[in-house]
Amino acid sequence: MFKAKRLVLLGVLVLSLMALGSVVAQDAELLGEVPGYESWADVLAAAEGTTVNFFMWGGDDKINTDVDTDIGQRVLDLYGVTLNRVPVGDTAEVVNKLIDEASANVETGSVDLIWINGENFRTLKDASLLYGPWSESIPNAAYVDWSDPALAFDFGVAVEGYESPWGHAQFVIEYNTDLVGEEPPTTFEDLQTWIHANPGLFTYPAIPDFTGSVFVRHLFYWAAGGPEPFLGEFDQAVFDQYAPVVWEYLNDIEPDLWRAGETYPEAAIMDGLLANQEVAFNMGYGPANAASNIISGAYPDTIRTFVFDTGTISNNNFVAIPFNAPNPAGAMVVANYMLTEEFQLNMVDPEGWAWLSPISPAVYSQEFQDAVGAMELHAATLPADILAAAALPEPPPAWVTAMEQGWVENVLEQ
């Protein structure tokens, strides 16, 4: 009954949006100037019949399929734009590619759009290797609250029109109630005790994996009693004050990690380890990942999620256009579609993407809000108010770099 009701609401919403023209926004004018174009009509005309090479992390099969289907097929249907998803193991590979092209004076490269965040965005922005500013000028940028620091800044770096949001994420811990019980260890002290009492059933991905990196960042926040010491400019003295506590904690639990801590898994296999009960915990930026995996049958229905008592880090997912993109018009069309009601509804749908949205539902139509309100929260997904109350900011990239390098030197190589 619920699924049928949800599908009816979604169908009504899509038909309403198409009638209003708010899905494609083809008649909207640019909110500001974009390099090389005078109107949105000019952008659409330049994009029609072209291909957009979208370079993105390819480690999640579901995300890959969703991008191809829910973005690629729709921009082809609506705008005649072909989306070519180019998977990479780490976004740093794309950053290095662009740096090399800049050094070789390659005026027209092969990358049109990048899923990018944090350190990688800072690197390209500081090196003036991004196209723009453009993101506040596309029609659906009107839905974005650019006064929100979480959208105006990416890991403390001012966005300033050089990237556009498309999803919101928050770190959660997944656990198997058959192995952990109904009351998981929600403090780092209790987690440490649990790991020692249950050797082999906990692990985290090795840095430079971004999931392992954010786990370590949480430990710095815990050691300092909050994120505040790490939100300004990098301070070596402050880092040196708290880092030893983090390294002591991680080295203490290492012998009791999965495979005795002699190896760390890639984030891409963590779902499988949890599903097969090789470990009792998983972690990541997807609050609805557990629910999605239960629905698909990848997880048993004994998986649940929690956030630490000290909170968990949240951030927004962005896309950016390189300085030498061969098809910036097509890239902007794709980014603009990502902010439509149609796509954002699919994103927050528990049976769709099951992500969080960077856009407040209140800025969209009543049909959108009604459809969201009719969506049933899965038992494995934490309510939005609990996530919001626990949300912590990301530190600026210089802190992340120091934390990652410190982990390699003081944990991995010890």
mmCIF file of C-alpha atoms in Angstrom:
data_model
loop_
_atom_site.group_PDB
_atom_site.id
_atom_site.type_symbol
_atom_site.label_atom_id
_atom_site.label_comp_id
_atom_site.label_asym_id
_atom_site.label_seq_id
_atom_site.Cartn_x
_atom_site.Cartn_y
_atom_site.Cartn_z
ATOM 1 C CA MET A 1 0.000 0.000 0.000
ATOM 2 C CA PHE A 2 2.750 2.439 0.955
ATOM 3 C CA LYS A 3 4.760 1.747 -2.185
ATOM 4 C CA ALA A 4 1.720 2.250 -4.418
ATOM 5 C CA LYS A 5 0.876 5.508 -2.638
ATOM 6 C CA ARG A 6 4.483 6.692 -3.005
ATOM 7 C CA LEU A 7 4.531 5.885 -6.716
ATOM 8 C CA VAL A 8 1.273 7.755 -7.277
ATOM 9 C CA LEU A 9 2.648 10.821 -5.497
ATOM 10 C CA LEU A 10 5.871 10.687 -7.474
ATOM 11 C CA GLY A 11 3.940 10.403 -10.713
ATOM 12 C CA VAL A 12 1.733 13.366 -9.842
ATOM 13 C CA LEU A 13 4.783 15.426 -8.932
ATOM 14 C CA VAL A 14 6.636 14.678 -12.160
ATOM 15 C CA LEU A 15 3.584 15.485 -14.265
ATOM 16 C CA SER A 16 3.053 18.734 -12.346
ATOM 17 C CA LEU A 17 6.673 19.768 -12.781
ATOM 18 C CA MET A 18 6.615 19.015 -16.488
ATOM 19 C CA ALA A 19 3.446 21.046 -16.900
ATOM 20 C CA LEU A 20 5.055 23.985 -15.128
ATOM 21 C CA GLY A 21 8.310 23.625 -17.068
ATOM 22 C CA SER A 22 10.268 23.508 -13.805
ATOM 23 C CA VAL A 23 12.052 20.276 -14.662
ATOM 24 C CA VAL A 24 13.907 21.630 -17.639
ATOM 25 C CA ALA A 25 13.843 25.388 -16.918
ATOM 26 C CA GLN A 26 14.522 25.997 -20.609
ATOM 27 C CA ASP A 27 13.018 29.487 -20.623
ATOM 28 C CA ALA A 28 14.850 30.707 -17.529
ATOM 29 C CA GLU A 29 17.504 33.344 -17.925
ATOM 30 C CA LEU A 30 20.858 33.115 -16.214
ATOM 31 C CA LEU A 31 20.928 34.616 -12.740
ATOM 32 C CA GLY A 32 24.324 36.105 -13.476
ATOM 33 C CA GLU A 33 27.024 36.041 -16.116
ATOM 34 C CA VAL A 34 28.742 32.813 -17.061
ATOM 35 C CA PRO A 35 31.979 32.892 -19.052
ATOM 36 C CA GLY A 36 31.230 32.574 -22.769
ATOM 37 C CA TYR A 37 27.422 32.642 -22.653
ATOM 38 C CA GLU A 38 24.837 35.410 -22.561
ATOM 39 C CA SER A 39 21.702 33.402 -21.688
ATOM 40 C CA TRP A 40 20.572 29.974 -20.563
ATOM 41 C CA ALA A 41 19.152 29.455 -24.031
ATOM 42 C CA ASP A 42 22.685 29.863 -25.394
ATOM 43 C CA VAL A 43 23.968 27.273 -22.914
ATOM 44 C CA LEU A 44 21.241 24.796 -23.898
ATOM 45 C CA ALA A 45 21.899 25.327 -27.575
ATOM 46 C CA ALA A 46 25.627 24.750 -27.141
ATOM 47 C CA ALA A 47 25.009 21.626 -25.066
ATOM 48 C CA GLU A 48 22.481 19.891 -27.303
ATOM 49 C CA GLY A 49 23.923 16.858 -29.076
ATOM 50 C CA THR A 50 27.153 16.878 -27.060
ATOM 51 C CA THR A 51 28.760 14.447 -24.634
ATOM 52 C CA VAL A 52 29.706 15.328 -21.041
ATOM 53 C CA ASN A 53 32.624 13.348 -19.605
ATOM 54 C CA PHE A 54 31.759 13.052 -15.897
ATOM 55 C CA PHE A 55 34.774 11.879 -13.875
ATOM 56 C CA MET A 56 33.694 10.476 -10.520
ATOM 57 C CA TRP A 57 34.625 7.974 -7.853
ATOM 58 C CA GLY A 58 33.467 4.608 -9.205
ATOM 59 C CA GLY A 59 33.667 2.419 -6.117
ATOM 60 C CA ASP A 60 29.931 1.932 -5.584
ATOM 61 C CA ASP A 61 27.985 -0.092 -8.145
ATOM 62 C CA LYS A 62 24.620 1.304 -7.072
ATOM 63 C CA ILE A 63 25.770 4.906 -7.388
ATOM 64 C CA ASN A 64 27.251 4.139 -10.800
ATOM 65 C CA THR A 65 23.972 2.635 -12.013
ATOM 66 C CA ASP A 66 21.929 5.472 -10.493
ATOM 67 C CA VAL A 67 24.085 8.099 -12.210
ATOM 68 C CA ASP A 68 23.701 6.360 -15.576
ATOM 69 C CA THR A 69 19.955 5.920 -15.196
ATOM 70 C CA ASP A 70 18.676 8.841 -13.158
ATOM 71 C CA ILE A 71 21.016 11.529 -14.456
ATOM 72 C CA GLY A 72 22.396 10.223 -17.738
ATOM 73 C CA GLN A 73 19.127 9.023 -19.222
ATOM 74 C CA ARG A 74 17.218 12.105 -18.094
ATOM 75 C CA VAL A 75 19.653 14.701 -19.468
ATOM 76 C CA LEU A 76 19.643 12.780 -22.732
ATOM 77 C CA ASP A 77 15.844 12.768 -22.839
ATOM 78 C CA LEU A 78 15.439 16.405 -21.799
ATOM 79 C CA TYR A 79 18.422 18.132 -23.386
ATOM 80 C CA GLY A 80 19.968 15.768 -25.922
ATOM 81 C CA VAL A 81 23.111 15.580 -23.768
ATOM 82 C CA THR A 82 24.956 12.255 -23.466
ATOM 83 C CA LEU A 83 26.531 11.624 -20.062
ATOM 84 C CA ASN A 84 29.719 9.558 -20.209
ATOM 85 C CA ARG A 85 30.532 8.451 -16.666
ATOM 86 C CA VAL A 86 34.285 7.942 -16.233
ATOM 87 C CA PRO A 87 35.026 6.024 -13.007
ATOM 88 C CA VAL A 88 38.191 6.725 -11.008
ATOM 89 C CA GLY A 89 39.560 5.121 -7.878
ATOM 90 C CA ASP A 90 40.395 8.453 -6.262
ATOM 91 C CA THR A 91 39.501 11.984 -7.326
ATOM 92 C CA ALA A 92 43.141 12.923 -6.754
ATOM 93 C CA GLU A 93 43.854 11.077 -10.034
ATOM 94 C CA VAL A 94 41.757 13.663 -11.887
ATOM 95 C CA VAL A 95 43.412 16.513 -10.004
ATOM 96 C CA ASN A 96 46.853 15.269 -11.001
ATOM 97 C CA LYS A 97 45.690 14.865 -14.592
ATOM 98 C CA LEU A 98 44.551 18.507 -14.718
ATOM 99 C CA ILE A 99 47.755 19.746 -13.107
ATOM 100 C CA ASP A 100 49.768 17.849 -15.722
ATOM 101 C CA GLU A 101 47.614 19.285 -18.524
ATOM 102 C CA ALA A 102 48.087 22.802 -17.198
ATOM 103 C CA SER A 103 51.856 22.282 -17.083
ATOM 104 C CA ALA A 104 51.763 21.032 -20.687
ATOM 105 C CA ASN A 105 49.530 23.949 -21.797
ATOM 106 C CA VAL A 106 46.715 21.607 -22.869
ATOM 107 C CA GLU A 107 43.978 24.091 -23.724
ATOM 108 C CA THR A 108 41.244 21.510 -24.355
ATOM 109 C CA GLY A 109 41.277 18.486 -22.096
ATOM 110 C CA SER A 110 38.972 15.490 -21.702
ATOM 111 C CA VAL A 111 37.264 16.210 -18.357
ATOM 112 C CA ASP A 112 33.989 18.146 -18.387
ATOM 113 C CA LEU A 113 32.633 17.584 -14.888
ATOM 114 C CA ILE A 114 34.115 16.223 -11.638
ATOM 115 C CA TRP A 115 32.523 14.943 -8.448
ATOM 116 C CA ILE A 116 34.830 16.771 -6.084
ATOM 117 C CA ASN A 117 35.163 17.820 -2.449
ATOM 118 C CA GLY A 118 37.511 19.194 0.137
ATOM 119 C CA GLU A 119 41.228 18.847 -0.451
ATOM 120 C CA ASN A 120 40.862 18.227 -4.172
ATOM 121 C CA PHE A 121 38.662 21.291 -4.648
ATOM 122 C CA ARG A 122 41.130 23.414 -2.685
ATOM 123 C CA THR A 123 44.033 22.198 -4.823
ATOM 124 C CA LEU A 124 42.350 23.045 -8.127
ATOM 125 C CA LYS A 125 40.887 26.330 -6.936
ATOM 126 C CA ASP A 126 44.186 27.550 -5.505
ATOM 127 C CA ALA A 127 45.902 26.664 -8.783
ATOM 128 C CA SER A 128 43.225 28.477 -10.857
ATOM 129 C CA LEU A 129 42.391 25.240 -12.665
ATOM 130 C CA LEU A 130 38.612 25.555 -12.475
ATOM 131 C CA TYR A 131 36.134 27.035 -14.947
ATOM 132 C CA GLY A 132 33.952 29.820 -13.657
ATOM 133 C CA PRO A 133 32.556 31.279 -11.592
ATOM 134 C CA TRP A 134 29.364 29.642 -12.877
ATOM 135 C CA SER A 135 27.432 27.771 -10.181
ATOM 136 C CA GLU A 136 25.360 30.682 -8.882
ATOM 137 C CA SER A 137 24.308 31.556 -12.449
ATOM 138 C CA ILE A 138 22.532 28.382 -13.555
ATOM 139 C CA PRO A 139 18.717 28.648 -13.240
ATOM 140 C CA ASN A 140 18.251 26.076 -10.476
ATOM 141 C CA ALA A 141 20.886 27.771 -8.330
ATOM 142 C CA ALA A 142 17.882 29.783 -7.147
ATOM 143 C CA TYR A 143 17.022 26.770 -4.959
ATOM 144 C CA VAL A 144 20.419 26.836 -3.203
ATOM 145 C CA ASP A 145 20.826 28.737 0.065
ATOM 146 C CA TRP A 146 24.217 30.214 -0.671
ATOM 147 C CA SER A 147 24.176 31.992 2.709
ATOM 148 C CA ASP A 148 24.446 28.591 4.415
ATOM 149 C CA PRO A 149 28.120 28.118 5.369
ATOM 150 C CA ALA A 150 27.806 24.403 4.549
ATOM 151 C CA LEU A 151 27.062 25.359 0.936
ATOM 152 C CA ALA A 152 29.162 28.507 0.673
ATOM 153 C CA PHE A 153 32.244 26.626 1.901
ATOM 154 C CA ASP A 154 33.630 23.178 1.097
ATOM 155 C CA PHE A 155 35.871 21.913 3.925
ATOM 156 C CA GLY A 156 36.373 25.559 4.870
ATOM 157 C CA VAL A 157 37.251 26.645 1.307
ATOM 158 C CA ALA A 158 35.010 29.346 -0.175
ATOM 159 C CA VAL A 159 33.018 27.968 -3.115
ATOM 160 C CA GLU A 160 32.637 31.373 -4.816
ATOM 161 C CA GLY A 161 30.773 30.005 -7.818
ATOM 162 C CA TYR A 162 33.295 27.307 -8.777
ATOM 163 C CA GLU A 163 31.266 24.232 -7.817
ATOM 164 C CA SER A 164 27.605 23.284 -7.444
ATOM 165 C CA PRO A 165 26.029 21.044 -4.768
ATOM 166 C CA TRP A 166 24.094 17.932 -5.690
ATOM 167 C CA GLY A 167 23.872 15.795 -2.551
ATOM 168 C CA HIS A 168 24.310 15.915 1.200
ATOM 169 C CA ALA A 169 26.072 13.319 3.328
ATOM 170 C CA GLN A 170 26.616 12.551 6.990
ATOM 171 C CA PHE A 171 28.845 9.970 8.593
ATOM 172 C CA VAL A 172 27.137 7.073 10.374
ATOM 173 C CA ILE A 173 28.214 3.742 11.816
ATOM 174 C CA GLU A 174 26.359 0.603 10.715
ATOM 175 C CA TYR A 175 26.252 -2.418 13.008
ATOM 176 C CA ASN A 176 24.828 -5.920 13.081
ATOM 177 C CA THR A 177 22.533 -6.336 16.075
ATOM 178 C CA ASP A 178 23.139 -10.106 16.010
ATOM 179 C CA LEU A 179 26.800 -9.462 16.844
ATOM 180 C CA VAL A 180 26.647 -6.196 18.766
ATOM 181 C CA GLY A 181 23.245 -6.236 20.426
ATOM 182 C CA GLU A 182 20.583 -3.556 20.390
ATOM 183 C CA GLU A 183 22.759 -1.011 22.243
ATOM 184 C CA PRO A 184 25.913 -0.246 20.207
ATOM 185 C CA PRO A 185 29.003 1.472 21.666
ATOM 186 C CA THR A 186 28.265 5.119 20.879
ATOM 187 C CA THR A 187 31.359 6.623 22.514
ATOM 188 C CA PHE A 188 34.948 6.109 21.459
ATOM 189 C CA GLU A 189 35.760 4.807 24.925
ATOM 190 C CA ASP A 190 33.026 2.174 24.732
ATOM 191 C CA LEU A 191 34.013 1.312 21.163
ATOM 192 C CA GLN A 192 37.597 0.732 22.291
ATOM 193 C CA THR A 193 36.395 -1.593 25.049
ATOM 194 C CA TRP A 194 34.142 -3.482 22.614
ATOM 195 C CA ILE A 195 36.951 -3.966 20.080
ATOM 196 C CA HIS A 196 39.224 -5.499 22.701
ATOM 197 C CA ALA A 197 36.413 -7.778 23.915
ATOM 198 C CA ASN A 198 35.552 -8.861 20.355
ATOM 199 C CA PRO A 199 38.821 -9.142 18.405
ATOM 200 C CA GLY A 200 38.608 -9.271 14.636
ATOM 201 C CA LEU A 201 35.134 -7.775 14.305
ATOM 202 C CA PHE A 202 36.021 -4.109 13.769
ATOM 203 C CA THR A 203 38.095 -2.327 11.144
ATOM 204 C CA TYR A 204 38.241 0.849 9.084
ATOM 205 C CA PRO A 205 39.597 1.613 5.597
ATOM 206 C CA ALA A 206 43.207 2.689 5.208
ATOM 207 C CA ILE A 207 44.004 6.270 4.344
ATOM 208 C CA PRO A 208 44.003 7.784 1.689
ATOM 209 C CA ASP A 209 40.534 6.236 1.426
ATOM 210 C CA PHE A 210 38.130 9.057 2.321
ATOM 211 C CA THR A 211 36.085 6.840 4.654
ATOM 212 C CA GLY A 212 39.131 5.915 6.698
ATOM 213 C CA SER A 213 40.185 9.548 6.695
ATOM 214 C CA VAL A 214 36.890 10.787 8.136
ATOM 215 C CA PHE A 215 36.999 8.102 10.849
ATOM 216 C CA VAL A 216 40.372 9.489 11.943
ATOM 217 C CA ARG A 217 39.013 13.053 11.852
ATOM 218 C CA HIS A 218 36.324 12.025 14.318
ATOM 219 C CA LEU A 219 39.004 10.818 16.697
ATOM 220 C CA PHE A 220 40.706 14.221 16.568
ATOM 221 C CA TYR A 221 37.397 15.887 17.430
ATOM 222 C CA TRP A 222 36.942 13.425 20.298
ATOM 223 C CA ALA A 223 40.469 14.017 21.603
ATOM 224 C CA ALA A 224 39.937 17.794 21.585
ATOM 225 C CA GLY A 225 36.427 17.691 23.027
ATOM 226 C CA GLY A 226 34.916 19.088 19.810
ATOM 227 C CA PRO A 227 35.747 20.332 16.310
ATOM 228 C CA GLU A 228 36.504 23.942 17.229
ATOM 229 C CA PRO A 229 40.335 23.700 17.431
ATOM 230 C CA PHE A 230 40.433 22.413 13.820
ATOM 231 C CA LEU A 231 38.112 24.857 12.055
ATOM 232 C CA GLY A 232 40.534 27.725 11.517
ATOM 233 C CA GLU A 233 43.934 27.978 9.872
ATOM 234 C CA PHE A 234 46.217 25.018 10.426
ATOM 235 C CA ASP A 235 48.203 25.314 13.659
ATOM 236 C CA GLN A 236 51.037 22.839 14.150
ATOM 237 C CA ALA A 237 51.094 23.373 17.911
ATOM 238 C CA VAL A 238 47.392 22.528 18.196
ATOM 239 C CA PHE A 239 47.863 19.482 15.984
ATOM 240 C CA ASP A 240 50.778 18.284 18.112
ATOM 241 C CA GLN A 241 48.684 18.738 21.244
ATOM 242 C CA TYR A 242 45.961 16.301 20.215
ATOM 243 C CA ALA A 243 47.581 13.970 17.665
ATOM 244 C CA PRO A 244 49.368 11.739 20.222
ATOM 245 C CA VAL A 245 46.023 10.870 21.844
ATOM 246 C CA VAL A 246 44.662 9.783 18.449
ATOM 247 C CA TRP A 247 47.729 7.721 17.533
ATOM 248 C CA GLU A 248 47.697 6.062 20.966
ATOM 249 C CA TYR A 249 44.038 5.082 20.523
ATOM 250 C CA LEU A 250 44.495 3.695 17.006
ATOM 251 C CA ASN A 251 47.674 1.787 17.845
ATOM 252 C CA ASP A 252 45.979 0.370 20.934
ATOM 253 C CA ILE A 253 43.064 -1.130 18.967
ATOM 254 C CA GLU A 254 45.132 -2.233 15.958
ATOM 255 C CA PRO A 255 46.019 -5.758 17.186
ATOM 256 C CA ASP A 256 42.320 -6.510 17.730
ATOM 257 C CA LEU A 257 41.147 -5.234 14.347
ATOM 258 C CA TRP A 258 40.012 -7.461 11.467
ATOM 259 C CA ARG A 259 42.895 -9.709 10.396
ATOM 260 C CA ALA A 260 44.782 -8.603 13.500
ATOM 261 C CA GLY A 261 45.268 -5.152 12.015
ATOM 262 C CA GLU A 262 47.873 -6.432 9.566
ATOM 263 C CA THR A 263 45.833 -5.100 6.665
ATOM 264 C CA TYR A 264 43.043 -2.569 6.219
ATOM 265 C CA PRO A 265 40.202 -3.111 3.738
ATOM 266 C CA GLU A 266 39.136 -0.809 0.954
ATOM 267 C CA ALA A 267 35.849 0.959 1.641
ATOM 268 C CA ALA A 268 34.332 -0.773 -1.399
ATOM 269 C CA ILE A 269 34.422 -4.188 0.320
ATOM 270 C CA MET A 270 33.199 -3.059 3.744
ATOM 271 C CA ASP A 271 29.542 -3.677 2.845
ATOM 272 C CA GLY A 272 30.366 -7.277 1.995
ATOM 273 C CA LEU A 273 32.365 -7.791 5.184
ATOM 274 C CA LEU A 274 29.419 -6.603 7.275
ATOM 275 C CA ALA A 275 26.890 -8.616 5.273
ATOM 276 C CA ASN A 276 28.956 -11.806 5.707
ATOM 277 C CA GLN A 277 29.531 -11.160 9.436
ATOM 278 C CA GLU A 278 33.297 -10.953 8.951
ATOM 279 C CA VAL A 279 32.997 -7.676 10.829
ATOM 280 C CA ALA A 280 30.251 -6.278 13.040
ATOM 281 C CA PHE A 281 30.517 -2.642 11.914
ATOM 282 C CA ASN A 282 30.678 -0.617 8.727
ATOM 283 C CA MET A 283 30.928 3.140 8.309
ATOM 284 C CA GLY A 284 30.450 5.840 5.737
ATOM 285 C CA TYR A 285 28.834 9.077 4.620
ATOM 286 C CA GLY A 286 25.533 7.405 3.616
ATOM 287 C CA PRO A 287 22.906 7.567 6.391
ATOM 288 C CA ALA A 288 20.534 5.421 4.317
ATOM 289 C CA ASN A 289 23.126 2.978 2.984
ATOM 290 C CA ALA A 290 22.037 0.292 5.441
ATOM 291 C CA ALA A 291 18.369 0.677 4.526
ATOM 292 C CA SER A 292 19.174 0.619 0.823
ATOM 293 C CA ASN A 293 21.222 -2.559 1.215
ATOM 294 C CA ILE A 294 18.503 -4.238 3.274
ATOM 295 C CA ILE A 295 15.882 -3.381 0.645
ATOM 296 C CA SER A 296 18.090 -4.740 -2.141
ATOM 297 C CA GLY A 297 18.887 -7.898 -0.199
ATOM 298 C CA ALA A 298 22.599 -7.128 0.150
ATOM 299 C CA TYR A 299 22.271 -6.807 3.952
ATOM 300 C CA PRO A 300 20.331 -8.901 6.451
ATOM 301 C CA ASP A 301 17.557 -7.001 8.223
ATOM 302 C CA THR A 302 19.545 -7.059 11.465
ATOM 303 C CA ILE A 303 21.691 -4.079 10.391
ATOM 304 C CA ARG A 304 21.070 -0.717 12.070
ATOM 305 C CA THR A 305 22.917 2.630 12.253
ATOM 306 C CA PHE A 306 24.066 5.037 14.946
ATOM 307 C CA VAL A 307 26.005 8.265 15.382
ATOM 308 C CA PHE A 308 28.555 8.896 18.091
ATOM 309 C CA ASP A 309 27.467 10.768 21.202
ATOM 310 C CA THR A 310 30.046 13.400 20.262
ATOM 311 C CA GLY A 311 28.442 13.799 16.816
ATOM 312 C CA THR A 312 29.442 12.921 13.264
ATOM 313 C CA ILE A 313 30.780 14.944 10.351
ATOM 314 C CA SER A 314 28.454 16.045 7.576
ATOM 315 C CA ASN A 315 29.197 17.707 4.251
ATOM 316 C CA ASN A 316 27.808 18.383 0.824
ATOM 317 C CA ASN A 317 28.741 16.694 -2.433
ATOM 318 C CA PHE A 318 29.735 19.110 -5.195
ATOM 319 C CA VAL A 319 30.521 19.029 -8.895
ATOM 320 C CA ALA A 320 33.050 21.320 -10.596
ATOM 321 C CA ILE A 321 34.123 22.082 -14.158
ATOM 322 C CA PRO A 322 37.857 22.099 -15.067
ATOM 323 C CA PHE A 323 39.557 25.110 -16.627
ATOM 324 C CA ASN A 324 40.022 23.303 -19.939
ATOM 325 C CA ALA A 325 36.745 21.393 -20.135
ATOM 326 C CA PRO A 326 35.822 20.765 -23.780
ATOM 327 C CA ASN A 327 32.105 21.027 -23.011
ATOM 328 C CA PRO A 328 31.353 23.471 -20.170
ATOM 329 C CA ALA A 329 27.850 24.113 -21.525
ATOM 330 C CA GLY A 330 26.930 20.442 -21.250
ATOM 331 C CA ALA A 331 28.504 20.245 -17.809
ATOM 332 C CA MET A 332 26.369 23.164 -16.593
ATOM 333 C CA VAL A 333 23.227 21.528 -18.002
ATOM 334 C CA VAL A 334 23.996 18.358 -16.042
ATOM 335 C CA ALA A 335 24.717 20.328 -12.853
ATOM 336 C CA ASN A 336 21.491 22.278 -13.307
ATOM 337 C CA TYR A 337 19.483 19.063 -13.687
ATOM 338 C CA MET A 338 20.973 17.779 -10.434
ATOM 339 C CA LEU A 339 19.193 20.623 -8.625
ATOM 340 C CA THR A 340 15.751 19.979 -10.119
ATOM 341 C CA GLU A 341 12.828 18.839 -7.994
ATOM 342 C CA GLU A 342 12.624 15.696 -10.102
ATOM 343 C CA PHE A 343 16.178 14.577 -9.341
ATOM 344 C CA GLN A 344 16.266 15.718 -5.715
ATOM 345 C CA LEU A 345 13.072 13.784 -5.027
ATOM 346 C CA ASN A 346 14.707 10.678 -6.464
ATOM 347 C CA MET A 347 17.761 11.379 -4.330
ATOM 348 C CA VAL A 348 15.869 11.433 -1.014
ATOM 349 C CA ASP A 349 13.582 8.520 -1.919
ATOM 350 C CA PRO A 350 14.408 5.550 0.390
ATOM 351 C CA GLU A 351 13.832 3.257 -2.577
ATOM 352 C CA GLY A 352 15.781 5.512 -4.955
ATOM 353 C CA TRP A 353 19.162 7.006 -4.152
ATOM 354 C CA ALA A 354 18.431 7.132 -0.407
ATOM 355 C CA TRP A 355 20.745 10.124 0.043
ATOM 356 C CA LEU A 356 20.199 13.397 1.858
ATOM 357 C CA SER A 357 19.517 16.565 -0.121
ATOM 358 C CA PRO A 358 21.526 19.800 0.102
ATOM 359 C CA ILE A 359 18.293 21.673 -0.646
ATOM 360 C CA SER A 360 15.567 22.465 1.892
ATOM 361 C CA PRO A 361 12.257 20.846 0.816
ATOM 362 C CA ALA A 362 10.531 24.126 1.680
ATOM 363 C CA VAL A 363 11.982 25.882 -1.385
ATOM 364 C CA TYR A 364 10.416 23.345 -3.740
ATOM 365 C CA SER A 365 6.748 22.925 -4.665
ATOM 366 C CA GLN A 366 4.002 21.686 -2.367
ATOM 367 C CA GLU A 367 3.849 18.534 -4.491
ATOM 368 C CA PHE A 368 7.495 17.889 -3.710
ATOM 369 C CA GLN A 369 6.956 18.426 0.009
ATOM 370 C CA ASP A 370 3.897 16.156 0.039
ATOM 371 C CA ALA A 371 5.821 13.403 -1.736
ATOM 372 C CA VAL A 372 8.704 13.653 0.723
ATOM 373 C CA GLY A 373 6.292 13.642 3.640
ATOM 374 C CA ALA A 374 4.721 10.424 2.375
ATOM 375 C CA MET A 375 8.042 8.570 2.316
ATOM 376 C CA GLU A 376 8.338 6.016 5.093
ATOM 377 C CA LEU A 377 11.571 6.045 7.122
ATOM 378 C CA HIS A 378 13.247 2.652 7.179
ATOM 379 C CA ALA A 379 14.074 1.164 10.572
ATOM 380 C CA ALA A 380 17.773 1.170 9.679
ATOM 381 C CA THR A 381 17.818 4.920 8.939
ATOM 382 C CA LEU A 382 18.136 7.517 11.674
ATOM 383 C CA PRO A 383 15.516 10.306 11.725
ATOM 384 C CA ALA A 384 16.571 13.635 10.201
ATOM 385 C CA ASP A 385 16.353 15.456 13.537
ATOM 386 C CA ILE A 386 18.820 13.045 15.153
ATOM 387 C CA LEU A 387 21.245 13.444 12.253
ATOM 388 C CA ALA A 388 20.909 17.223 12.282
ATOM 389 C CA ALA A 389 21.507 17.407 16.039
ATOM 390 C CA ALA A 390 24.682 15.321 15.643
ATOM 391 C CA ALA A 391 26.066 17.102 12.559
ATOM 392 C CA LEU A 392 29.638 18.401 12.797
ATOM 393 C CA PRO A 393 31.546 20.533 10.255
ATOM 394 C CA GLU A 394 34.474 19.346 8.170
ATOM 395 C CA PRO A 395 37.891 20.838 8.974
ATOM 396 C CA PRO A 396 39.750 22.853 6.315
ATOM 397 C CA PRO A 397 41.934 20.804 3.942
ATOM 398 C CA ALA A 398 45.258 21.631 5.624
ATOM 399 C CA TRP A 399 44.087 19.857 8.775
ATOM 400 C CA VAL A 400 42.897 16.846 6.767
ATOM 401 C CA THR A 401 46.273 16.592 5.019
ATOM 402 C CA ALA A 402 48.137 16.679 8.339
ATOM 403 C CA MET A 403 45.835 14.074 9.880
ATOM 404 C CA GLU A 404 46.224 11.725 6.909
ATOM 405 C CA GLN A 405 49.996 12.064 6.755
ATOM 406 C CA GLY A 406 50.199 11.622 10.520
ATOM 407 C CA TRP A 407 48.189 8.404 10.358
ATOM 408 C CA VAL A 408 50.539 6.930 7.766
ATOM 409 C CA GLU A 409 53.618 7.845 9.788
ATOM 410 C CA ASN A 410 52.349 7.024 13.284
ATOM 411 C CA VAL A 411 49.914 4.145 12.754
ATOM 412 C CA LEU A 412 50.408 2.407 9.404
ATOM 413 C CA GLU A 413 54.201 2.480 9.495
ATOM 414 C CA GLN A 414 54.594 1.669 13.172
#
